[in-house]
Amino acid sequence: TVGAVALDRQGDLAAATSTGGFNNKPAGRVGDTPIVGAGTYARNGVCAVSCTGQGEVFMRRVAAYDVAARMSYGGQTLRQATDTLVFDVMSGHKIGAGLIAIDAFGQVCAPFNTLGMARGWIGTDGVLNVATHK
Amino acid sequence: MSLPAIAIHGGCGTLAANLQSEADWAQTRAHLEAALRAGWKILTAGGSALDAVEAAVVVLEDSPHFNAGHGAALTEQSVHELDASIMDGATLAAGGVCTVRAIRNPIRAARAVMDQSDCVLLSGDAADAFARSKGLPTVANGYFTTERRVQALASLKARAARGTIGLASEAERHG
């Protein structure tokens, strides 16, 4: 799975995700990626999110929207919301999970509970960062 | 006026060092960087976040190192069925496609669903036909296949035949 989230100069947020699913998946299976709120979500003033991992659990937990809800209803920061989802909720299901998210101020979070996640970001400081392992 | 920022991912998993060579890892990182720069170029020119995330994902879909587009995982029937979606935080507009087999860049099809239809999600042959009708490039399904994915599918099917599917690693299941 691949994805991107961004904040532009107008203050608008956006998210995008694309995937091939998983190896040997049943024909016709649809995961979280194309489901708004599950694998992808964006709402101005709150955050934009793109998820990667076992899609069925992301769908049951409405994962991407869960991050936004934790922020907008619960007052959590982006860091708190994304860490809770990945390290508490998803790890509680014993599944590999990761996501990227950005808030209205351009802060980026990229938590994952697996050994690695291919990821990168250019923050508001303009510095490019790329990593694959922990 | 906000300072722009962008983030991308190419999937999470075991990323075991022995699954690919150091040259492959270097190319993986180079493609991540290229995706970031594609989106960043749009953002710094005053373009929209929506255009930036689409551009970044297209680069990742075109890379053989990620499970999307060229390089995607295979189904049990040895074909590719691809899913994608995009969402505009400014309007909550969204578009998605699922189980598409022919659109070269599914994220562009998702964007077309958002911008040029009354729907949020289109599936299968209808989604492929819709994207084709909007002028998006199509490819034979084999375009998405890489040798790594063929081997991964063969490995998992062999495990299933031996009755050891439960012992399959995360890398074998998800890449």
PDB file of N, CA, C and O in Angstrom, chain A residues 73-132:
ATOM      1  N   TYR A  73     -13.153  15.548  18.582  1.00  0.00           N
ATOM      2  CA  TYR A  73     -14.089  15.344  19.691  1.00  0.00           C
ATOM      3  C   TYR A  73     -13.368  15.203  21.030  1.00  0.00           C
ATOM      4  O   TYR A  73     -13.874  15.645  22.048  1.00  0.00           O
ATOM      5  N   GLY A  74     -12.215  14.558  20.982  1.00  0.00           N
ATOM      6  CA  GLY A  74     -11.515  14.265  22.222  1.00  0.00           C
ATOM      7  C   GLY A  74     -10.422  15.242  22.584  1.00  0.00           C
ATOM      8  O   GLY A  74      -9.847  15.152  23.673  1.00  0.00           O
ATOM      9  N   GLY A  75     -10.103  16.132  21.661  1.00  0.00           N
ATOM     10  CA  GLY A  75      -9.086  17.135  21.959  1.00  0.00           C
ATOM     11  C   GLY A  75      -7.666  16.607  21.958  1.00  0.00           C
ATOM     12  O   GLY A  75      -6.750  17.268  22.456  1.00  0.00           O
ATOM     13  N   GLN A  76      -7.469  15.413  21.402  1.00  0.00           N
ATOM     14  CA  GLN A  76      -6.114  14.875  21.372  1.00  0.00           C
ATOM     15  C   GLN A  76      -5.279  15.596  20.310  1.00  0.00           C
ATOM     16  O   GLN A  76      -5.811  16.132  19.333  1.00  0.00           O
ATOM     17  N   THR A  77      -3.974  15.598  20.514  1.00  0.00           N
ATOM     18  CA  THR A  77      -3.068  16.089  19.484  1.00  0.00           C
ATOM     19  C   THR A  77      -2.932  15.026  18.393  1.00  0.00           C
ATOM     20  O   THR A  77      -3.340  13.868  18.588  1.00  0.00           O
ATOM     21  N   LEU A  78      -2.336  15.411  17.274  1.00  0.00           N
ATOM     22  CA  LEU A  78      -2.113  14.427  16.208  1.00  0.00           C
ATOM     23  C   LEU A  78      -1.272  13.271  16.720  1.00  0.00           C
ATOM     24  O   LEU A  78      -1.562  12.102  16.422  1.00  0.00           O
ATOM     25  N   ARG A  79      -0.238  13.584  17.476  1.00  0.00           N
ATOM     26  CA  ARG A  79       0.638  12.541  18.006  1.00  0.00           C
ATOM     27  C   ARG A  79      -0.132  11.583  18.909  1.00  0.00           C
ATOM     28  O   ARG A  79      -0.016  10.358  18.791  1.00  0.00           O
ATOM     29  N   GLN A  80      -0.922  12.161  19.825  1.00  0.00           N
ATOM     30  CA  GLN A  80      -1.691  11.315  20.747  1.00  0.00           C
ATOM     31  C   GLN A  80      -2.685  10.425  19.992  1.00  0.00           C
ATOM     32  O   GLN A  80      -2.821   9.238  20.284  1.00  0.00           O
ATOM     33  N   ALA A  81      -3.365  11.026  19.021  1.00  0.00           N
ATOM     34  CA  ALA A  81      -4.398  10.281  18.288  1.00  0.00           C
ATOM     35  C   ALA A  81      -3.800   9.154  17.458  1.00  0.00           C
ATOM     36  O   ALA A  81      -4.319   8.026  17.445  1.00  0.00           O
ATOM     37  N   THR A  82      -2.713   9.436  16.770  1.00  0.00           N
ATOM     38  CA  THR A  82      -2.120   8.408  15.903  1.00  0.00           C
ATOM     39  C   THR A  82      -1.418   7.326  16.712  1.00  0.00           C
ATOM     40  O   THR A  82      -1.492   6.145  16.372  1.00  0.00           O
ATOM     41  N   ASP A  83      -0.748   7.720  17.788  1.00  0.00           N
ATOM     42  CA  ASP A  83      -0.086   6.714  18.628  1.00  0.00           C
ATOM     43  C   ASP A  83      -1.109   5.803  19.297  1.00  0.00           C
ATOM     44  O   ASP A  83      -0.896   4.586  19.403  1.00  0.00           O
ATOM     45  N   THR A  84      -2.220   6.392  19.745  1.00  0.00           N
ATOM     46  CA  THR A  84      -3.257   5.571  20.383  1.00  0.00           C
ATOM     47  C   THR A  84      -3.807   4.552  19.400  1.00  0.00           C
ATOM     48  O   THR A  84      -3.966   3.365  19.727  1.00  0.00           O
ATOM     49  N   LEU A  85      -4.078   4.995  18.185  1.00  0.00           N
ATOM     50  CA  LEU A  85      -4.648   4.088  17.192  1.00  0.00           C
ATOM     51  C   LEU A  85      -3.684   2.958  16.851  1.00  0.00           C
ATOM     52  O   LEU A  85      -4.056   1.775  16.863  1.00  0.00           O
ATOM     53  N   VAL A  86      -2.450   3.309  16.558  1.00  0.00           N
ATOM     54  CA  VAL A  86      -1.495   2.296  16.090  1.00  0.00           C
ATOM     55  C   VAL A  86      -0.994   1.412  17.230  1.00  0.00           C
ATOM     56  O   VAL A  86      -0.976   0.174  17.099  1.00  0.00           O
ATOM     57  N   PHE A  87      -0.610   2.016  18.343  1.00  0.00           N
ATOM     58  CA  PHE A  87       0.063   1.237  19.393  1.00  0.00           C
ATOM     59  C   PHE A  87      -0.899   0.645  20.421  1.00  0.00           C
ATOM     60  O   PHE A  87      -0.555  -0.327  21.100  1.00  0.00           O
ATOM     61  N   ASP A  88      -2.064   1.217  20.574  1.00  0.00           N
ATOM     62  CA  ASP A  88      -3.030   0.660  21.522  1.00  0.00           C
ATOM     63  C   ASP A  88      -4.110  -0.135  20.784  1.00  0.00           C
ATOM     64  O   ASP A  88      -4.262  -1.337  20.994  1.00  0.00           O
ATOM     65  N   VAL A  89      -4.841   0.531  19.923  1.00  0.00           N
ATOM     66  CA  VAL A  89      -5.980  -0.118  19.263  1.00  0.00           C
ATOM     67  C   VAL A  89      -5.521  -1.236  18.327  1.00  0.00           C
ATOM     68  O   VAL A  89      -5.942  -2.393  18.458  1.00  0.00           O
ATOM     69  N   MET A  90      -4.676  -0.902  17.374  1.00  0.00           N
ATOM     70  CA  MET A  90      -4.260  -1.890  16.379  1.00  0.00           C
ATOM     71  C   MET A  90      -3.358  -2.956  16.981  1.00  0.00           C
ATOM     72  O   MET A  90      -3.487  -4.139  16.656  1.00  0.00           O
ATOM     73  N   SER A  91      -2.455  -2.573  17.829  1.00  0.00           N
ATOM     74  CA  SER A  91      -1.600  -3.578  18.472  1.00  0.00           C
ATOM     75  C   SER A  91      -2.439  -4.503  19.330  1.00  0.00           C
ATOM     76  O   SER A  91      -2.121  -5.687  19.483  1.00  0.00           O
ATOM     77  N   GLY A  92      -3.540  -4.001  19.876  1.00  0.00           N
ATOM     78  CA  GLY A  92      -4.451  -4.839  20.650  1.00  0.00           C
ATOM     79  C   GLY A  92      -5.084  -5.921  19.806  1.00  0.00           C
ATOM     80  O   GLY A  92      -5.452  -6.989  20.311  1.00  0.00           O
ATOM     81  N   HIS A  93      -5.212  -5.665  18.521  1.00  0.00           N
ATOM     82  CA  HIS A  93      -5.731  -6.679  17.591  1.00  0.00           C
ATOM     83  C   HIS A  93      -4.619  -7.603  17.092  1.00  0.00           C
ATOM     84  O   HIS A  93      -4.870  -8.488  16.285  1.00  0.00           O
ATOM     85  N   LYS A  94      -3.396  -7.324  17.505  1.00  0.00           N
ATOM     86  CA  LYS A  94      -2.222  -8.107  17.097  1.00  0.00           C
ATOM     87  C   LYS A  94      -2.044  -8.098  15.579  1.00  0.00           C
ATOM     88  O   LYS A  94      -1.783  -9.137  14.970  1.00  0.00           O
ATOM     89  N   ILE A  95      -2.220  -6.951  14.984  1.00  0.00           N
ATOM     90  CA  ILE A  95      -1.998  -6.835  13.544  1.00  0.00           C
ATOM     91  C   ILE A  95      -0.950  -5.767  13.278  1.00  0.00           C
ATOM     92  O   ILE A  95      -0.772  -4.826  14.050  1.00  0.00           O
ATOM     93  N   GLY A  96      -0.238  -5.955  12.148  1.00  0.00           N
ATOM     94  CA  GLY A  96       0.706  -4.952  11.715  1.00  0.00           C
ATOM     95  C   GLY A  96      -0.044  -3.755  11.159  1.00  0.00           C
ATOM     96  O   GLY A  96      -0.967  -3.917  10.358  1.00  0.00           O
ATOM     97  N   ALA A  97       0.353  -2.568  11.600  1.00  0.00           N
ATOM     98  CA  ALA A  97      -0.363  -1.368  11.183  1.00  0.00           C
ATOM     99  C   ALA A  97       0.573  -0.182  11.136  1.00  0.00           C
ATOM    100  O   ALA A  97       1.531  -0.086  11.901  1.00  0.00           O
ATOM    101  N   GLY A  98       0.286   0.711  10.230  1.00  0.00           N
ATOM    102  CA  GLY A  98       1.026   1.960  10.154  1.00  0.00           C
ATOM    103  C   GLY A  98       0.161   3.004   9.483  1.00  0.00           C
ATOM    104  O   GLY A  98      -0.874   2.692   8.880  1.00  0.00           O
ATOM    105  N   LEU A  99       0.560   4.246   9.607  1.00  0.00           N
ATOM    106  CA  LEU A  99      -0.167   5.322   8.937  1.00  0.00           C
ATOM    107  C   LEU A  99       0.728   6.547   8.854  1.00  0.00           C
ATOM    108  O   LEU A  99       1.747   6.649   9.548  1.00  0.00           O
ATOM    109  N   ILE A 100       0.331   7.437   7.979  1.00  0.00           N
ATOM    110  CA  ILE A 100       0.912   8.776   7.975  1.00  0.00           C
ATOM    111  C   ILE A 100      -0.237   9.745   8.176  1.00  0.00           C
ATOM    112  O   ILE A 100      -1.358   9.517   7.725  1.00  0.00           O
ATOM    113  N   ALA A 101       0.065  10.837   8.881  1.00  0.00           N
ATOM    114  CA  ALA A 101      -0.970  11.835   9.138  1.00  0.00           C
ATOM    115  C   ALA A 101      -0.322  13.210   9.256  1.00  0.00           C
ATOM    116  O   ALA A 101       0.841  13.332   9.622  1.00  0.00           O
ATOM    117  N   ILE A 102      -1.125  14.205   8.922  1.00  0.00           N
ATOM    118  CA  ILE A 102      -0.643  15.586   9.010  1.00  0.00           C
ATOM    119  C   ILE A 102      -1.782  16.423   9.576  1.00  0.00           C
ATOM    120  O   ILE A 102      -2.954  16.170   9.278  1.00  0.00           O
ATOM    121  N   ASP A 103      -1.438  17.395  10.423  1.00  0.00           N
ATOM    122  CA  ASP A 103      -2.496  18.220  10.991  1.00  0.00           C
ATOM    123  C   ASP A 103      -2.546  19.587  10.308  1.00  0.00           C
ATOM    124  O   ASP A 103      -1.801  19.849   9.351  1.00  0.00           O
ATOM    125  N   ALA A 104      -3.411  20.455  10.804  1.00  0.00           N
ATOM    126  CA  ALA A 104      -3.649  21.743  10.164  1.00  0.00           C
ATOM    127  C   ALA A 104      -2.460  22.677  10.261  1.00  0.00           C
ATOM    128  O   ALA A 104      -2.419  23.715   9.574  1.00  0.00           O
ATOM    129  N   PHE A 105      -1.485  22.320  11.130  1.00  0.00           N
ATOM    130  CA  PHE A 105      -0.282  23.142  11.288  1.00  0.00           C
ATOM    131  C   PHE A 105       0.915  22.559  10.536  1.00  0.00           C
ATOM    132  O   PHE A 105       2.020  23.089  10.624  1.00  0.00           O
ATOM    133  N   GLY A 106       0.688  21.460   9.853  1.00  0.00           N
ATOM    134  CA  GLY A 106       1.765  20.849   9.090  1.00  0.00           C
ATOM    135  C   GLY A 106       2.611  19.878   9.875  1.00  0.00           C
ATOM    136  O   GLY A 106       3.624  19.389   9.379  1.00  0.00           O
ATOM    137  N   GLN A 107       2.203  19.570  11.109  1.00  0.00           N
ATOM    138  CA  GLN A 107       2.938  18.557  11.861  1.00  0.00           C
ATOM    139  C   GLN A 107       2.672  17.185  11.251  1.00  0.00           C
ATOM    140  O   GLN A 107       1.525  16.864  10.922  1.00  0.00           O
ATOM    141  N   VAL A 108       3.706  16.385  11.121  1.00  0.00           N
ATOM    142  CA  VAL A 108       3.594  15.057  10.511  1.00  0.00           C
ATOM    143  C   VAL A 108       3.842  13.979  11.556  1.00  0.00           C
ATOM    144  O   VAL A 108       4.773  14.093  12.364  1.00  0.00           O
ATOM    145  N   CYS A 109       3.038  12.922  11.543  1.00  0.00           N
ATOM    146  CA  CYS A 109       3.276  11.733  12.355  1.00  0.00           C
ATOM    147  C   CYS A 109       3.239  10.512  11.440  1.00  0.00           C
ATOM    148  O   CYS A 109       2.409  10.451  10.519  1.00  0.00           O
ATOM    149  N   ALA A 110       4.127   9.554  11.698  1.00  0.00           N
ATOM    150  CA  ALA A 110       4.194   8.338  10.871  1.00  0.00           C
ATOM    151  C   ALA A 110       4.442   7.121  11.755  1.00  0.00           C
ATOM    152  O   ALA A 110       5.455   6.429  11.608  1.00  0.00           O
ATOM    153  N   PRO A 111       3.522   6.795  12.661  1.00  0.00           N
ATOM    154  CA  PRO A 111       3.733   5.645  13.551  1.00  0.00           C
ATOM    155  C   PRO A 111       3.470   4.313  12.854  1.00  0.00           C
ATOM    156  O   PRO A 111       2.631   4.233  11.944  1.00  0.00           O
ATOM    157  N   PHE A 112       4.169   3.270  13.296  1.00  0.00           N
ATOM    158  CA  PHE A 112       3.932   1.910  12.801  1.00  0.00           C
ATOM    159  C   PHE A 112       4.357   0.939  13.884  1.00  0.00           C
ATOM    160  O   PHE A 112       5.273   1.234  14.660  1.00  0.00           O
ATOM    161  N   ASN A 113       3.703  -0.217  13.938  1.00  0.00           N
ATOM    162  CA  ASN A 113       4.029  -1.194  14.981  1.00  0.00           C
ATOM    163  C   ASN A 113       4.707  -2.429  14.404  1.00  0.00           C
ATOM    164  O   ASN A 113       4.759  -3.469  15.058  1.00  0.00           O
ATOM    165  N   THR A 114       5.198  -2.316  13.171  1.00  0.00           N
ATOM    166  CA  THR A 114       5.933  -3.400  12.517  1.00  0.00           C
ATOM    167  C   THR A 114       7.427  -3.079  12.565  1.00  0.00           C
ATOM    168  O   THR A 114       7.827  -2.055  13.130  1.00  0.00           O
ATOM    169  N   LEU A 115       8.233  -3.959  11.945  1.00  0.00           N
ATOM    170  CA  LEU A 115       9.673  -3.716  11.977  1.00  0.00           C
ATOM    171  C   LEU A 115      10.089  -2.541  11.104  1.00  0.00           C
ATOM    172  O   LEU A 115      11.155  -1.970  11.284  1.00  0.00           O
ATOM    173  N   GLY A 116       9.246  -2.193  10.162  1.00  0.00           N
ATOM    174  CA  GLY A 116       9.599  -1.071   9.300  1.00  0.00           C
ATOM    175  C   GLY A 116       8.403  -0.549   8.554  1.00  0.00           C
ATOM    176  O   GLY A 116       7.347  -1.186   8.492  1.00  0.00           O
ATOM    177  N   MET A 117       8.560   0.652   8.026  1.00  0.00           N
ATOM    178  CA  MET A 117       7.556   1.230   7.134  1.00  0.00           C
ATOM    179  C   MET A 117       8.290   2.183   6.198  1.00  0.00           C
ATOM    180  O   MET A 117       9.019   3.070   6.652  1.00  0.00           O
ATOM    181  N   ALA A 118       8.118   1.956   4.906  1.00  0.00           N
ATOM    182  CA  ALA A 118       8.690   2.890   3.941  1.00  0.00           C
ATOM    183  C   ALA A 118       7.940   4.211   4.085  1.00  0.00           C
ATOM    184  O   ALA A 118       6.714   4.251   4.012  1.00  0.00           O
ATOM    185  N   ARG A 119       8.679   5.287   4.302  1.00  0.00           N
ATOM    186  CA  ARG A 119       8.017   6.551   4.602  1.00  0.00           C
ATOM    187  C   ARG A 119       8.924   7.725   4.299  1.00  0.00           C
ATOM    188  O   ARG A 119      10.140   7.580   4.199  1.00  0.00           O
ATOM    189  N   GLY A 120       8.332   8.894   4.218  1.00  0.00           N
ATOM    190  CA  GLY A 120       9.116  10.100   4.020  1.00  0.00           C
ATOM    191  C   GLY A 120       8.240  11.320   4.209  1.00  0.00           C
ATOM    192  O   GLY A 120       7.011  11.227   4.163  1.00  0.00           O
ATOM    193  N   TRP A 121       8.860  12.439   4.465  1.00  0.00           N
ATOM    194  CA  TRP A 121       8.091  13.655   4.619  1.00  0.00           C
ATOM    195  C   TRP A 121       8.985  14.867   4.367  1.00  0.00           C
ATOM    196  O   TRP A 121      10.208  14.810   4.489  1.00  0.00           O
ATOM    197  N   ILE A 122       8.345  15.940   3.970  1.00  0.00           N
ATOM    198  CA  ILE A 122       8.975  17.258   3.934  1.00  0.00           C
ATOM    199  C   ILE A 122       8.101  18.138   4.801  1.00  0.00           C
ATOM    200  O   ILE A 122       6.954  18.432   4.459  1.00  0.00           O
ATOM    201  N   GLY A 123       8.632  18.526   5.947  1.00  0.00           N
ATOM    202  CA  GLY A 123       7.856  19.306   6.894  1.00  0.00           C
ATOM    203  C   GLY A 123       7.837  20.780   6.540  1.00  0.00           C
ATOM    204  O   GLY A 123       8.334  21.205   5.488  1.00  0.00           O
ATOM    205  N   THR A 124       7.260  21.560   7.421  1.00  0.00           N
ATOM    206  CA  THR A 124       7.171  23.002   7.185  1.00  0.00           C
ATOM    207  C   THR A 124       8.551  23.656   7.173  1.00  0.00           C
ATOM    208  O   THR A 124       8.692  24.788   6.719  1.00  0.00           O
ATOM    209  N   ASP A 125       9.567  22.940   7.672  1.00  0.00           N
ATOM    210  CA  ASP A 125      10.939  23.452   7.605  1.00  0.00           C
ATOM    211  C   ASP A 125      11.577  23.209   6.243  1.00  0.00           C
ATOM    212  O   ASP A 125      12.713  23.648   5.992  1.00  0.00           O
ATOM    213  N   GLY A 126      10.884  22.487   5.369  1.00  0.00           N
ATOM    214  CA  GLY A 126      11.408  22.243   4.029  1.00  0.00           C
ATOM    215  C   GLY A 126      12.444  21.154   3.935  1.00  0.00           C
ATOM    216  O   GLY A 126      13.004  20.924   2.860  1.00  0.00           O
ATOM    217  N   VAL A 127      12.704  20.461   5.043  1.00  0.00           N
ATOM    218  CA  VAL A 127      13.729  19.416   5.051  1.00  0.00           C
ATOM    219  C   VAL A 127      13.118  18.075   4.640  1.00  0.00           C
ATOM    220  O   VAL A 127      12.071  17.672   5.161  1.00  0.00           O
ATOM    221  N   LEU A 128      13.780  17.398   3.726  1.00  0.00           N
ATOM    222  CA  LEU A 128      13.311  16.103   3.231  1.00  0.00           C
ATOM    223  C   LEU A 128      13.857  14.969   4.089  1.00  0.00           C
ATOM    224  O   LEU A 128      15.065  14.928   4.379  1.00  0.00           O
ATOM    225  N   ASN A 129      12.980  14.071   4.497  1.00  0.00           N
ATOM    226  CA  ASN A 129      13.361  12.892   5.282  1.00  0.00           C
ATOM    227  C   ASN A 129      12.780  11.648   4.628  1.00  0.00           C
ATOM    228  O   ASN A 129      11.600  11.639   4.256  1.00  0.00           O
ATOM    229  N   VAL A 130      13.608  10.605   4.519  1.00  0.00           N
ATOM    230  CA  VAL A 130      13.158   9.326   3.965  1.00  0.00           C
ATOM    231  C   VAL A 130      13.714   8.203   4.836  1.00  0.00           C
ATOM    232  O   VAL A 130      14.878   8.259   5.264  1.00  0.00           O
ATOM    233  N   ALA A 131      12.892   7.182   5.105  1.00  0.00           N
ATOM    234  CA  ALA A 131      13.353   6.056   5.911  1.00  0.00           C
ATOM    235  C   ALA A 131      12.555   4.813   5.542  1.00  0.00           C
ATOM    236  O   ALA A 131      11.455   4.906   4.996  1.00  0.00           O
ATOM    237  N   THR A 132      13.140   3.657   5.838  1.00  0.00           N
ATOM    238  CA  THR A 132      12.440   2.400   5.585  1.00  0.00           C
ATOM    239  C   THR A 132      12.341   1.550   6.853  1.00  0.00           C
ATOM    240  O   THR A 132      11.327   0.908   7.077  1.00  0.00           O
TER     241      THR A 132
END
